[in-house]
Amino acid sequence: MSTQLQLKSLQQGRGLAAMAVVAFHLSLLLGSSRYLNDAVFLNFTHRGNLGVDFFFVLSGFIIVFAHHKDINQPERAPEYLLKRFTRLFPVYWLYTAIFCGLVALGFGSASIVPESFSNWISTIFLIRLDSFELPITPAWTLIHELAFYLIFATLILNRTFGIIILAAWLMTGGIVFQYAEEGSRSALTTYFSPLNFNFLIGMAAFYAFHRFTNINLKPAFLTGLALFILVYILESRGISYQYLQIIYAVSFGLLILGAVSYEKSGFRTAKFKILSLIGDASYTIYLTHLAFLGLIAKVMIKISAYIPLSPYLIYLAVFSATIIAGCLLYWFVERPLLRFCRTLMNSRKQGSVLIKAV
């Protein structure tokens, strides 16, 4: 497999998924009596939360793509964990601190400041101890991400041991099999949620891409798209999401497999530069979008009292401004912070090499 493959197509897919989540939450927000009492575009956006399912499948693919050579190499575990820590926590901690500070000062009512010791442990370390919802509500997904990162670390320490742990994790998830809703998530239903199977599907997509290099895998994209449409239709006809979620995940795995196969064959992803930027900014967009949606929606509704604006125009303005705000935060906050963390990490690594040499 080419070492030059940059997965730009998947970054663009991440951007689409982030926009889908924003669109879904905006429809729900505008449907609230505090705003328009009109769930604008909900008929089109009501499954935008599947962007989270896509994120999990994508994480499974990318983690193995980046670290499959580290498996069964225990000396590489510290660097792997440091990279994952750097990517996940600094940005999350910064936004959480800002959110908690604003709520403590009386700004905003959607976020909750941790009160108990267990609430603070959950908030700071992304560990699920009870049903407490984090100050940044969408960050519940990061608890799943962190659990997967730690499970994957066992594969790096020892392949056989890691496979046993991974199998036990997924088997227990199959036994528990509960899709908990907001406010009722527990440690059991989080760490053994069927959603964690999405990571495995992403891993399987990578190994299919990695091992079947001589086979044309581009048709997987259309197959995944067709499967997604089929499952969507089945759900719209009354079949519960909990029975279809894994199939949704398989469709995403096929879409990812097909997308990277197209990219490997030379498909020009560069022509979707805006989508690439949104993909780059997706982490910040995901963490901050609820706050921006609420703030910008209130501003637009106040403006509509003086200038006639249709609900659809308000929706499009709020959606666009939220995405732009997330991109600006990424450019001026997330990127510099990540660059600083990586520079610090590299300087420490070079320092340890010099100490060993001495």
mmCIF file of C-alpha atoms in Angstrom:
data_model
loop_
_atom_site.group_PDB
_atom_site.id
_atom_site.type_symbol
_atom_site.label_atom_id
_atom_site.label_comp_id
_atom_site.label_asym_id
_atom_site.label_seq_id
_atom_site.Cartn_x
_atom_site.Cartn_y
_atom_site.Cartn_z
ATOM 1 C CA MET A 1 0.000 0.000 0.000
ATOM 2 C CA SER A 2 1.311 3.421 -0.904
ATOM 3 C CA THR A 3 2.757 5.371 1.987
ATOM 4 C CA GLN A 4 1.759 8.549 0.151
ATOM 5 C CA LEU A 5 -1.973 7.871 0.530
ATOM 6 C CA GLN A 6 -3.316 10.735 2.653
ATOM 7 C CA LEU A 7 -6.945 9.656 3.037
ATOM 8 C CA LYS A 8 -8.233 13.034 1.850
ATOM 9 C CA SER A 9 -11.429 11.349 0.687
ATOM 10 C CA LEU A 10 -12.069 10.142 4.228
ATOM 11 C CA GLN A 11 -11.373 13.579 5.662
ATOM 12 C CA GLN A 12 -14.010 14.886 3.272
ATOM 13 C CA GLY A 13 -16.341 12.128 4.425
ATOM 14 C CA ARG A 14 -15.701 13.280 7.975
ATOM 15 C CA GLY A 15 -16.741 16.772 6.891
ATOM 16 C CA LEU A 16 -20.016 15.472 5.448
ATOM 17 C CA ALA A 17 -20.697 13.520 8.640
ATOM 18 C CA ALA A 18 -20.038 16.589 10.797
ATOM 19 C CA MET A 19 -22.433 18.666 8.692
ATOM 20 C CA ALA A 20 -25.070 15.939 8.947
ATOM 21 C CA VAL A 21 -24.866 16.017 12.750
ATOM 22 C CA VAL A 22 -25.077 19.831 12.775
ATOM 23 C CA ALA A 23 -28.064 19.785 10.424
ATOM 24 C CA PHE A 24 -29.899 17.242 12.600
ATOM 25 C CA HIS A 25 -29.310 19.142 15.835
ATOM 26 C CA LEU A 26 -30.304 22.445 14.222
ATOM 27 C CA SER A 27 -33.666 21.025 13.134
ATOM 28 C CA LEU A 28 -34.300 19.807 16.682
ATOM 29 C CA LEU A 29 -33.201 23.117 18.191
ATOM 30 C CA LEU A 30 -35.461 25.223 15.971
ATOM 31 C CA GLY A 31 -38.330 22.886 16.806
ATOM 32 C CA SER A 32 -38.034 23.885 20.460
ATOM 33 C CA SER A 33 -40.524 26.398 21.864
ATOM 34 C CA ARG A 34 -37.527 28.499 22.974
ATOM 35 C CA TYR A 35 -36.721 29.138 19.328
ATOM 36 C CA LEU A 36 -39.072 28.831 16.337
ATOM 37 C CA ASN A 37 -41.241 25.946 17.472
ATOM 38 C CA ASP A 38 -40.727 24.743 13.917
ATOM 39 C CA ALA A 39 -38.397 21.785 13.280
ATOM 40 C CA VAL A 40 -37.216 23.089 9.919
ATOM 41 C CA PHE A 41 -36.047 20.423 7.436
ATOM 42 C CA LEU A 42 -36.399 17.653 10.053
ATOM 43 C CA ASN A 43 -37.893 15.346 7.429
ATOM 44 C CA PHE A 44 -34.537 15.546 5.626
ATOM 45 C CA THR A 45 -32.161 15.778 8.574
ATOM 46 C CA HIS A 46 -33.731 13.365 11.075
ATOM 47 C CA ARG A 47 -31.044 10.710 10.492
ATOM 48 C CA GLY A 48 -28.173 13.156 10.492
ATOM 49 C CA ASN A 49 -27.146 11.623 13.812
ATOM 50 C CA LEU A 50 -25.875 8.669 11.778
ATOM 51 C CA GLY A 51 -22.841 10.886 11.308
ATOM 52 C CA VAL A 52 -21.772 9.561 14.731
ATOM 53 C CA ASP A 53 -22.010 5.983 13.461
ATOM 54 C CA PHE A 54 -19.849 6.982 10.520
ATOM 55 C CA PHE A 55 -17.282 8.621 12.821
ATOM 56 C CA PHE A 56 -16.887 5.373 14.768
ATOM 57 C CA VAL A 57 -16.401 3.265 11.633
ATOM 58 C CA LEU A 58 -13.958 5.830 10.295
ATOM 59 C CA SER A 59 -11.993 5.795 13.565
ATOM 60 C CA GLY A 60 -11.607 2.030 13.334
ATOM 61 C CA PHE A 61 -10.234 2.354 9.812
ATOM 62 C CA ILE A 62 -7.878 5.269 10.494
ATOM 63 C CA ILE A 63 -6.398 3.923 13.729
ATOM 64 C CA VAL A 64 -5.416 0.659 12.062
ATOM 65 C CA PHE A 65 -4.243 2.513 8.947
ATOM 66 C CA ALA A 66 -1.929 4.650 11.088
ATOM 67 C CA HIS A 67 -0.817 1.998 13.580
ATOM 68 C CA HIS A 68 -1.127 -1.489 12.068
ATOM 69 C CA LYS A 69 2.671 -1.740 11.934
ATOM 70 C CA ASP A 70 2.768 -1.052 15.685
ATOM 71 C CA ILE A 71 0.758 -4.172 16.536
ATOM 72 C CA ASN A 72 2.765 -6.627 18.660
ATOM 73 C CA GLN A 73 5.475 -3.988 19.133
ATOM 74 C CA PRO A 74 5.130 -3.115 22.844
ATOM 75 C CA GLU A 75 7.942 -0.560 22.733
ATOM 76 C CA ARG A 76 5.727 1.564 20.462
ATOM 77 C CA ALA A 77 2.803 1.683 22.906
ATOM 78 C CA PRO A 78 3.921 4.871 24.739
ATOM 79 C CA GLU A 79 4.227 6.837 21.490
ATOM 80 C CA TYR A 80 0.851 5.543 20.292
ATOM 81 C CA LEU A 81 -0.847 6.545 23.549
ATOM 82 C CA LEU A 82 0.834 9.949 23.509
ATOM 83 C CA LYS A 83 -0.358 10.600 19.942
ATOM 84 C CA ARG A 84 -3.916 9.601 20.829
ATOM 85 C CA PHE A 85 -3.816 11.710 24.001
ATOM 86 C CA THR A 86 -2.529 14.732 22.068
ATOM 87 C CA ARG A 87 -5.227 14.429 19.422
ATOM 88 C CA LEU A 88 -8.106 13.885 21.839
ATOM 89 C CA PHE A 89 -7.599 15.796 25.080
ATOM 90 C CA PRO A 90 -5.979 19.270 24.709
ATOM 91 C CA VAL A 91 -8.656 20.637 22.368
ATOM 92 C CA TYR A 92 -11.426 18.968 24.360
ATOM 93 C CA TRP A 93 -10.083 20.337 27.664
ATOM 94 C CA LEU A 94 -9.812 23.855 26.272
ATOM 95 C CA TYR A 95 -13.395 23.954 24.990
ATOM 96 C CA THR A 96 -14.714 22.289 28.144
ATOM 97 C CA ALA A 97 -12.971 24.869 30.332
ATOM 98 C CA ILE A 98 -14.460 27.691 28.258
ATOM 99 C CA PHE A 99 -17.939 26.161 28.372
ATOM 100 C CA CYS A 100 -17.815 25.575 32.137
ATOM 101 C CA GLY A 101 -16.477 29.095 32.702
ATOM 102 C CA LEU A 102 -19.271 30.668 30.647
ATOM 103 C CA VAL A 103 -21.975 28.636 32.392
ATOM 104 C CA ALA A 104 -20.523 29.492 35.802
ATOM 105 C CA LEU A 105 -20.729 33.179 34.824
ATOM 106 C CA GLY A 106 -24.386 32.768 33.890
ATOM 107 C CA PHE A 107 -24.080 32.523 30.120
ATOM 108 C CA GLY A 108 -26.013 29.711 28.504
ATOM 109 C CA SER A 109 -28.235 27.095 30.058
ATOM 110 C CA ALA A 110 -27.714 24.001 27.926
ATOM 111 C CA SER A 111 -24.386 22.947 29.472
ATOM 112 C CA ILE A 112 -24.042 21.536 32.973
ATOM 113 C CA VAL A 113 -21.068 22.252 35.204
ATOM 114 C CA PRO A 114 -19.841 19.121 37.015
ATOM 115 C CA GLU A 115 -20.778 19.105 40.697
ATOM 116 C CA SER A 116 -19.651 15.817 42.235
ATOM 117 C CA PHE A 117 -16.227 14.201 42.269
ATOM 118 C CA SER A 118 -17.388 11.505 39.850
ATOM 119 C CA ASN A 119 -18.779 14.186 37.509
ATOM 120 C CA TRP A 120 -15.382 15.871 37.394
ATOM 121 C CA ILE A 121 -13.572 12.563 36.806
ATOM 122 C CA SER A 122 -15.906 11.799 33.898
ATOM 123 C CA THR A 123 -15.514 15.287 32.467
ATOM 124 C CA ILE A 124 -11.732 15.508 32.735
ATOM 125 C CA PHE A 125 -10.732 11.960 31.829
ATOM 126 C CA LEU A 126 -13.655 10.948 29.571
ATOM 127 C CA ILE A 127 -14.450 7.983 31.774
ATOM 128 C CA ARG A 128 -18.074 6.966 32.165
ATOM 129 C CA LEU A 129 -18.845 6.398 35.868
ATOM 130 C CA ASP A 130 -22.569 7.177 35.922
ATOM 131 C CA SER A 131 -25.279 8.742 33.782
ATOM 132 C CA PHE A 132 -23.848 12.275 34.047
ATOM 133 C CA GLU A 133 -23.902 14.075 30.693
ATOM 134 C CA LEU A 134 -20.710 15.994 29.989
ATOM 135 C CA PRO A 135 -20.673 19.827 29.800
ATOM 136 C CA ILE A 136 -20.116 19.428 26.063
ATOM 137 C CA THR A 137 -22.969 17.014 25.457
ATOM 138 C CA PRO A 138 -21.750 15.531 22.139
ATOM 139 C CA ALA A 139 -18.505 14.524 23.890
ATOM 140 C CA TRP A 140 -20.255 11.320 25.029
ATOM 141 C CA THR A 141 -18.876 9.829 21.821
ATOM 142 C CA LEU A 142 -15.316 10.584 22.946
ATOM 143 C CA ILE A 143 -15.789 8.130 25.812
ATOM 144 C CA HIS A 144 -16.323 5.407 23.200
ATOM 145 C CA GLU A 145 -13.315 6.659 21.238
ATOM 146 C CA LEU A 146 -11.046 6.568 24.261
ATOM 147 C CA ALA A 147 -12.194 3.049 25.143
ATOM 148 C CA PHE A 148 -11.372 1.900 21.608
ATOM 149 C CA TYR A 149 -7.944 3.556 21.727
ATOM 150 C CA LEU A 150 -7.138 1.704 24.938
ATOM 151 C CA ILE A 151 -8.409 -1.618 23.573
ATOM 152 C CA PHE A 152 -6.248 -1.132 20.487
ATOM 153 C CA ALA A 153 -3.267 -0.434 22.745
ATOM 154 C CA THR A 154 -3.521 -4.028 24.002
ATOM 155 C CA LEU A 155 -2.943 -5.207 20.428
ATOM 156 C CA ILE A 156 0.237 -3.150 20.347
ATOM 157 C CA LEU A 157 1.398 -4.648 23.637
ATOM 158 C CA ASN A 158 0.661 -8.217 22.529
ATOM 159 C CA ARG A 159 -1.281 -9.316 19.464
ATOM 160 C CA THR A 160 -2.735 -12.486 21.017
ATOM 161 C CA PHE A 161 -3.702 -10.794 24.261
ATOM 162 C CA GLY A 162 -5.188 -7.872 22.342
ATOM 163 C CA ILE A 163 -7.299 -10.130 20.153
ATOM 164 C CA ILE A 164 -8.659 -11.867 23.260
ATOM 165 C CA ILE A 165 -9.488 -8.514 24.884
ATOM 166 C CA LEU A 166 -11.064 -7.183 21.677
ATOM 167 C CA ALA A 167 -13.152 -10.350 21.234
ATOM 168 C CA ALA A 168 -14.286 -10.295 24.869
ATOM 169 C CA TRP A 169 -15.201 -6.608 24.572
ATOM 170 C CA LEU A 170 -17.333 -7.158 21.495
ATOM 171 C CA MET A 171 -18.925 -10.382 22.755
ATOM 172 C CA THR A 172 -19.998 -8.645 25.948
ATOM 173 C CA GLY A 173 -21.418 -5.834 23.846
ATOM 174 C CA GLY A 174 -23.469 -8.382 21.949
ATOM 175 C CA ILE A 175 -24.820 -9.751 25.230
ATOM 176 C CA VAL A 176 -25.623 -6.372 26.800
ATOM 177 C CA PHE A 177 -26.979 -4.976 23.500
ATOM 178 C CA GLN A 178 -28.470 -1.723 24.733
ATOM 179 C CA TYR A 179 -28.615 1.570 22.862
ATOM 180 C CA ALA A 180 -28.887 4.014 25.753
ATOM 181 C CA GLU A 181 -30.365 7.456 25.211
ATOM 182 C CA GLU A 182 -29.113 10.769 26.555
ATOM 183 C CA GLY A 183 -29.497 10.923 30.338
ATOM 184 C CA SER A 184 -29.659 7.152 30.741
ATOM 185 C CA ARG A 185 -26.175 6.185 29.607
ATOM 186 C CA SER A 186 -24.304 4.117 32.175
ATOM 187 C CA ALA A 187 -20.834 2.589 32.297
ATOM 188 C CA LEU A 188 -22.337 -0.750 31.237
ATOM 189 C CA THR A 189 -24.305 0.575 28.285
ATOM 190 C CA THR A 190 -21.396 2.764 27.176
ATOM 191 C CA TYR A 191 -18.465 0.388 27.353
ATOM 192 C CA PHE A 192 -20.487 -2.536 26.030
ATOM 193 C CA SER A 193 -22.711 -0.696 23.582
ATOM 194 C CA PRO A 194 -23.355 -2.301 20.178
ATOM 195 C CA LEU A 195 -22.049 0.989 18.740
ATOM 196 C CA ASN A 196 -18.564 -0.266 19.559
ATOM 197 C CA PHE A 197 -18.950 -2.849 16.789
ATOM 198 C CA ASN A 198 -18.538 0.089 14.396
ATOM 199 C CA PHE A 199 -14.846 0.273 15.279
ATOM 200 C CA LEU A 200 -14.429 -3.402 14.340
ATOM 201 C CA ILE A 201 -16.174 -2.815 11.008
ATOM 202 C CA GLY A 202 -13.784 0.050 10.295
ATOM 203 C CA MET A 203 -10.839 -2.178 11.160
ATOM 204 C CA ALA A 204 -12.174 -4.886 8.838
ATOM 205 C CA ALA A 205 -12.522 -2.316 6.031
ATOM 206 C CA PHE A 206 -8.867 -1.400 6.452
ATOM 207 C CA TYR A 207 -7.663 -4.997 6.328
ATOM 208 C CA ALA A 208 -9.737 -5.627 3.194
ATOM 209 C CA PHE A 209 -8.098 -2.569 1.612
ATOM 210 C CA HIS A 210 -4.643 -3.549 2.845
ATOM 211 C CA ARG A 211 -4.675 -7.219 1.870
ATOM 212 C CA PHE A 212 -6.619 -7.279 -1.370
ATOM 213 C CA THR A 213 -4.388 -4.793 -3.154
ATOM 214 C CA ASN A 214 -4.667 -6.589 -6.494
ATOM 215 C CA ILE A 215 -8.459 -6.531 -6.535
ATOM 216 C CA ASN A 216 -10.551 -3.618 -7.771
ATOM 217 C CA LEU A 217 -12.378 -2.546 -4.613
ATOM 218 C CA LYS A 218 -13.898 0.638 -6.018
ATOM 219 C CA PRO A 219 -17.339 -1.013 -6.493
ATOM 220 C CA ALA A 220 -17.524 -1.205 -2.687
ATOM 221 C CA PHE A 221 -18.473 2.486 -2.739
ATOM 222 C CA LEU A 222 -21.642 2.037 -4.796
ATOM 223 C CA THR A 223 -22.427 -1.168 -2.922
ATOM 224 C CA GLY A 224 -22.186 0.708 0.368
ATOM 225 C CA LEU A 225 -24.346 3.537 -0.956
ATOM 226 C CA ALA A 226 -26.998 1.084 -2.170
ATOM 227 C CA LEU A 227 -26.939 -0.741 1.162
ATOM 228 C CA PHE A 228 -27.293 2.542 3.062
ATOM 229 C CA ILE A 229 -30.331 3.530 0.965
ATOM 230 C CA LEU A 230 -31.889 0.100 1.484
ATOM 231 C CA VAL A 231 -31.422 0.225 5.264
ATOM 232 C CA TYR A 232 -32.748 3.783 5.376
ATOM 233 C CA ILE A 233 -35.883 2.666 3.536
ATOM 234 C CA LEU A 234 -36.335 -0.287 5.900
ATOM 235 C CA GLU A 235 -36.067 2.005 8.901
ATOM 236 C CA SER A 236 -38.516 4.486 7.405
ATOM 237 C CA ARG A 237 -41.001 1.614 7.114
ATOM 238 C CA GLY A 238 -40.895 0.875 10.809
ATOM 239 C CA ILE A 239 -37.957 -1.444 11.469
ATOM 240 C CA SER A 240 -36.172 -0.292 14.616
ATOM 241 C CA TYR A 241 -32.762 1.342 14.367
ATOM 242 C CA GLN A 242 -31.332 -1.092 16.923
ATOM 243 C CA TYR A 243 -31.856 -3.938 14.473
ATOM 244 C CA LEU A 244 -30.389 -1.999 11.565
ATOM 245 C CA GLN A 245 -27.510 -0.122 13.192
ATOM 246 C CA ILE A 246 -24.895 -2.763 12.406
ATOM 247 C CA ILE A 247 -26.008 -2.822 8.777
ATOM 248 C CA TYR A 248 -25.695 0.953 8.639
ATOM 249 C CA ALA A 249 -22.158 0.516 9.944
ATOM 250 C CA VAL A 250 -21.397 -2.097 7.271
ATOM 251 C CA SER A 251 -22.624 0.321 4.603
ATOM 252 C CA PHE A 252 -20.264 2.965 5.989
ATOM 253 C CA GLY A 253 -17.416 0.467 6.009
ATOM 254 C CA LEU A 254 -18.060 -0.275 2.335
ATOM 255 C CA LEU A 255 -18.260 3.438 1.498
ATOM 256 C CA ILE A 256 -14.923 4.016 3.211
ATOM 257 C CA LEU A 257 -13.339 1.035 1.481
ATOM 258 C CA GLY A 258 -14.551 2.231 -1.905
ATOM 259 C CA ALA A 259 -13.527 5.847 -1.269
ATOM 260 C CA VAL A 260 -9.924 5.015 -0.366
ATOM 261 C CA SER A 261 -9.760 2.655 -3.351
ATOM 262 C CA TYR A 262 -10.834 5.487 -5.656
ATOM 263 C CA GLU A 263 -8.273 7.787 -4.035
ATOM 264 C CA LYS A 264 -5.536 5.206 -4.421
ATOM 265 C CA SER A 265 -6.357 4.870 -8.121
ATOM 266 C CA GLY A 266 -5.797 8.613 -8.615
ATOM 267 C CA PHE A 267 -9.251 10.138 -8.103
ATOM 268 C CA ARG A 268 -8.814 13.899 -7.677
ATOM 269 C CA THR A 269 -9.957 14.756 -4.171
ATOM 270 C CA ALA A 270 -8.270 18.179 -4.331
ATOM 271 C CA LYS A 271 -11.252 19.698 -6.125
ATOM 272 C CA PHE A 272 -13.317 19.491 -2.911
ATOM 273 C CA LYS A 273 -11.156 21.914 -0.916
ATOM 274 C CA ILE A 274 -13.969 23.419 1.160
ATOM 275 C CA LEU A 275 -15.151 19.959 2.154
ATOM 276 C CA SER A 276 -11.585 19.070 3.091
ATOM 277 C CA LEU A 277 -11.399 22.155 5.324
ATOM 278 C CA ILE A 278 -14.660 21.194 7.027
ATOM 279 C CA GLY A 279 -13.273 17.686 7.484
ATOM 280 C CA ASP A 280 -10.128 19.101 9.069
ATOM 281 C CA ALA A 281 -12.290 21.244 11.346
ATOM 282 C CA SER A 282 -14.791 18.469 12.113
ATOM 283 C CA TYR A 283 -13.536 17.834 15.657
ATOM 284 C CA THR A 284 -13.943 21.481 16.639
ATOM 285 C CA ILE A 285 -17.242 21.732 14.761
ATOM 286 C CA TYR A 286 -18.535 18.653 16.546
ATOM 287 C CA LEU A 287 -17.544 19.886 20.014
ATOM 288 C CA THR A 288 -18.750 23.475 19.622
ATOM 289 C CA HIS A 289 -21.719 23.292 17.267
ATOM 290 C CA LEU A 290 -24.477 23.123 19.895
ATOM 291 C CA ALA A 291 -23.264 26.329 21.523
ATOM 292 C CA PHE A 292 -22.968 28.154 18.215
ATOM 293 C CA LEU A 293 -26.347 26.869 17.009
ATOM 294 C CA GLY A 294 -28.089 28.213 20.103
ATOM 295 C CA LEU A 295 -26.308 31.568 20.080
ATOM 296 C CA ILE A 296 -26.623 32.265 16.363
ATOM 297 C CA ALA A 297 -30.243 31.067 16.242
ATOM 298 C CA LYS A 298 -31.184 33.542 18.994
ATOM 299 C CA VAL A 299 -29.478 36.347 17.091
ATOM 300 C CA MET A 300 -31.220 35.463 13.828
ATOM 301 C CA ILE A 301 -34.613 35.195 15.505
ATOM 302 C CA LYS A 302 -34.157 38.650 17.030
ATOM 303 C CA ILE A 303 -33.166 40.014 13.633
ATOM 304 C CA SER A 304 -36.286 38.437 12.113
ATOM 305 C CA ALA A 305 -38.392 40.664 14.374
ATOM 306 C CA TYR A 306 -37.179 43.645 12.336
ATOM 307 C CA ILE A 307 -36.430 42.047 8.978
ATOM 308 C CA PRO A 308 -38.851 39.379 7.721
ATOM 309 C CA LEU A 309 -36.947 36.103 7.475
ATOM 310 C CA SER A 310 -38.483 32.751 6.661
ATOM 311 C CA PRO A 311 -37.689 29.781 8.941
ATOM 312 C CA TYR A 312 -35.812 28.221 6.039
ATOM 313 C CA LEU A 313 -33.599 31.269 5.606
ATOM 314 C CA ILE A 314 -32.929 31.337 9.352
ATOM 315 C CA TYR A 315 -32.010 27.660 9.230
ATOM 316 C CA LEU A 316 -29.565 28.114 6.349
ATOM 317 C CA ALA A 317 -28.001 31.205 7.948
ATOM 318 C CA VAL A 318 -27.531 29.501 11.324
ATOM 319 C CA PHE A 319 -26.186 26.329 9.729
ATOM 320 C CA SER A 320 -23.687 28.184 7.550
ATOM 321 C CA ALA A 321 -22.525 30.508 10.349
ATOM 322 C CA THR A 322 -22.009 27.547 12.712
ATOM 323 C CA ILE A 323 -19.859 25.688 10.183
ATOM 324 C CA ILE A 324 -17.854 28.844 9.451
ATOM 325 C CA ALA A 325 -17.373 29.524 13.177
ATOM 326 C CA GLY A 326 -16.117 25.975 13.671
ATOM 327 C CA CYS A 327 -13.671 26.340 10.778
ATOM 328 C CA LEU A 328 -12.357 29.626 12.173
ATOM 329 C CA LEU A 329 -11.872 28.086 15.608
ATOM 330 C CA TYR A 330 -10.056 25.187 13.993
ATOM 331 C CA TRP A 331 -7.772 27.538 12.073
ATOM 332 C CA PHE A 332 -6.960 29.906 14.916
ATOM 333 C CA VAL A 333 -7.300 27.650 17.984
ATOM 334 C CA GLU A 334 -7.200 23.922 17.288
ATOM 335 C CA ARG A 335 -4.413 23.953 14.704
ATOM 336 C CA PRO A 336 -2.017 26.129 16.731
ATOM 337 C CA LEU A 337 -2.760 24.120 19.880
ATOM 338 C CA LEU A 338 -2.092 20.810 18.128
ATOM 339 C CA ARG A 339 1.050 22.229 16.556
ATOM 340 C CA PHE A 340 2.281 23.331 19.984
ATOM 341 C CA CYS A 341 1.527 19.924 21.515
ATOM 342 C CA ARG A 342 3.294 18.080 18.720
ATOM 343 C CA THR A 343 6.316 20.377 18.927
ATOM 344 C CA LEU A 344 6.475 19.768 22.670
ATOM 345 C CA MET A 345 6.139 16.030 22.119
ATOM 346 C CA ASN A 346 8.922 15.992 19.515
ATOM 347 C CA SER A 347 11.234 18.075 21.686
ATOM 348 C CA ARG A 348 10.782 15.684 24.589
ATOM 349 C CA LYS A 349 11.422 12.743 22.286
ATOM 350 C CA GLN A 350 14.646 14.325 21.025
ATOM 351 C CA GLY A 351 15.663 15.069 24.605
ATOM 352 C CA SER A 352 15.191 11.448 25.637
ATOM 353 C CA VAL A 353 17.283 10.323 22.644
ATOM 354 C CA LEU A 354 20.109 12.651 23.697
ATOM 355 C CA ILE A 355 19.963 11.337 27.279
ATOM 356 C CA LYS A 356 20.172 7.758 26.047
ATOM 357 C CA ALA A 357 23.097 8.673 23.788
ATOM 358 C CA VAL A 358 24.967 10.183 26.711
#
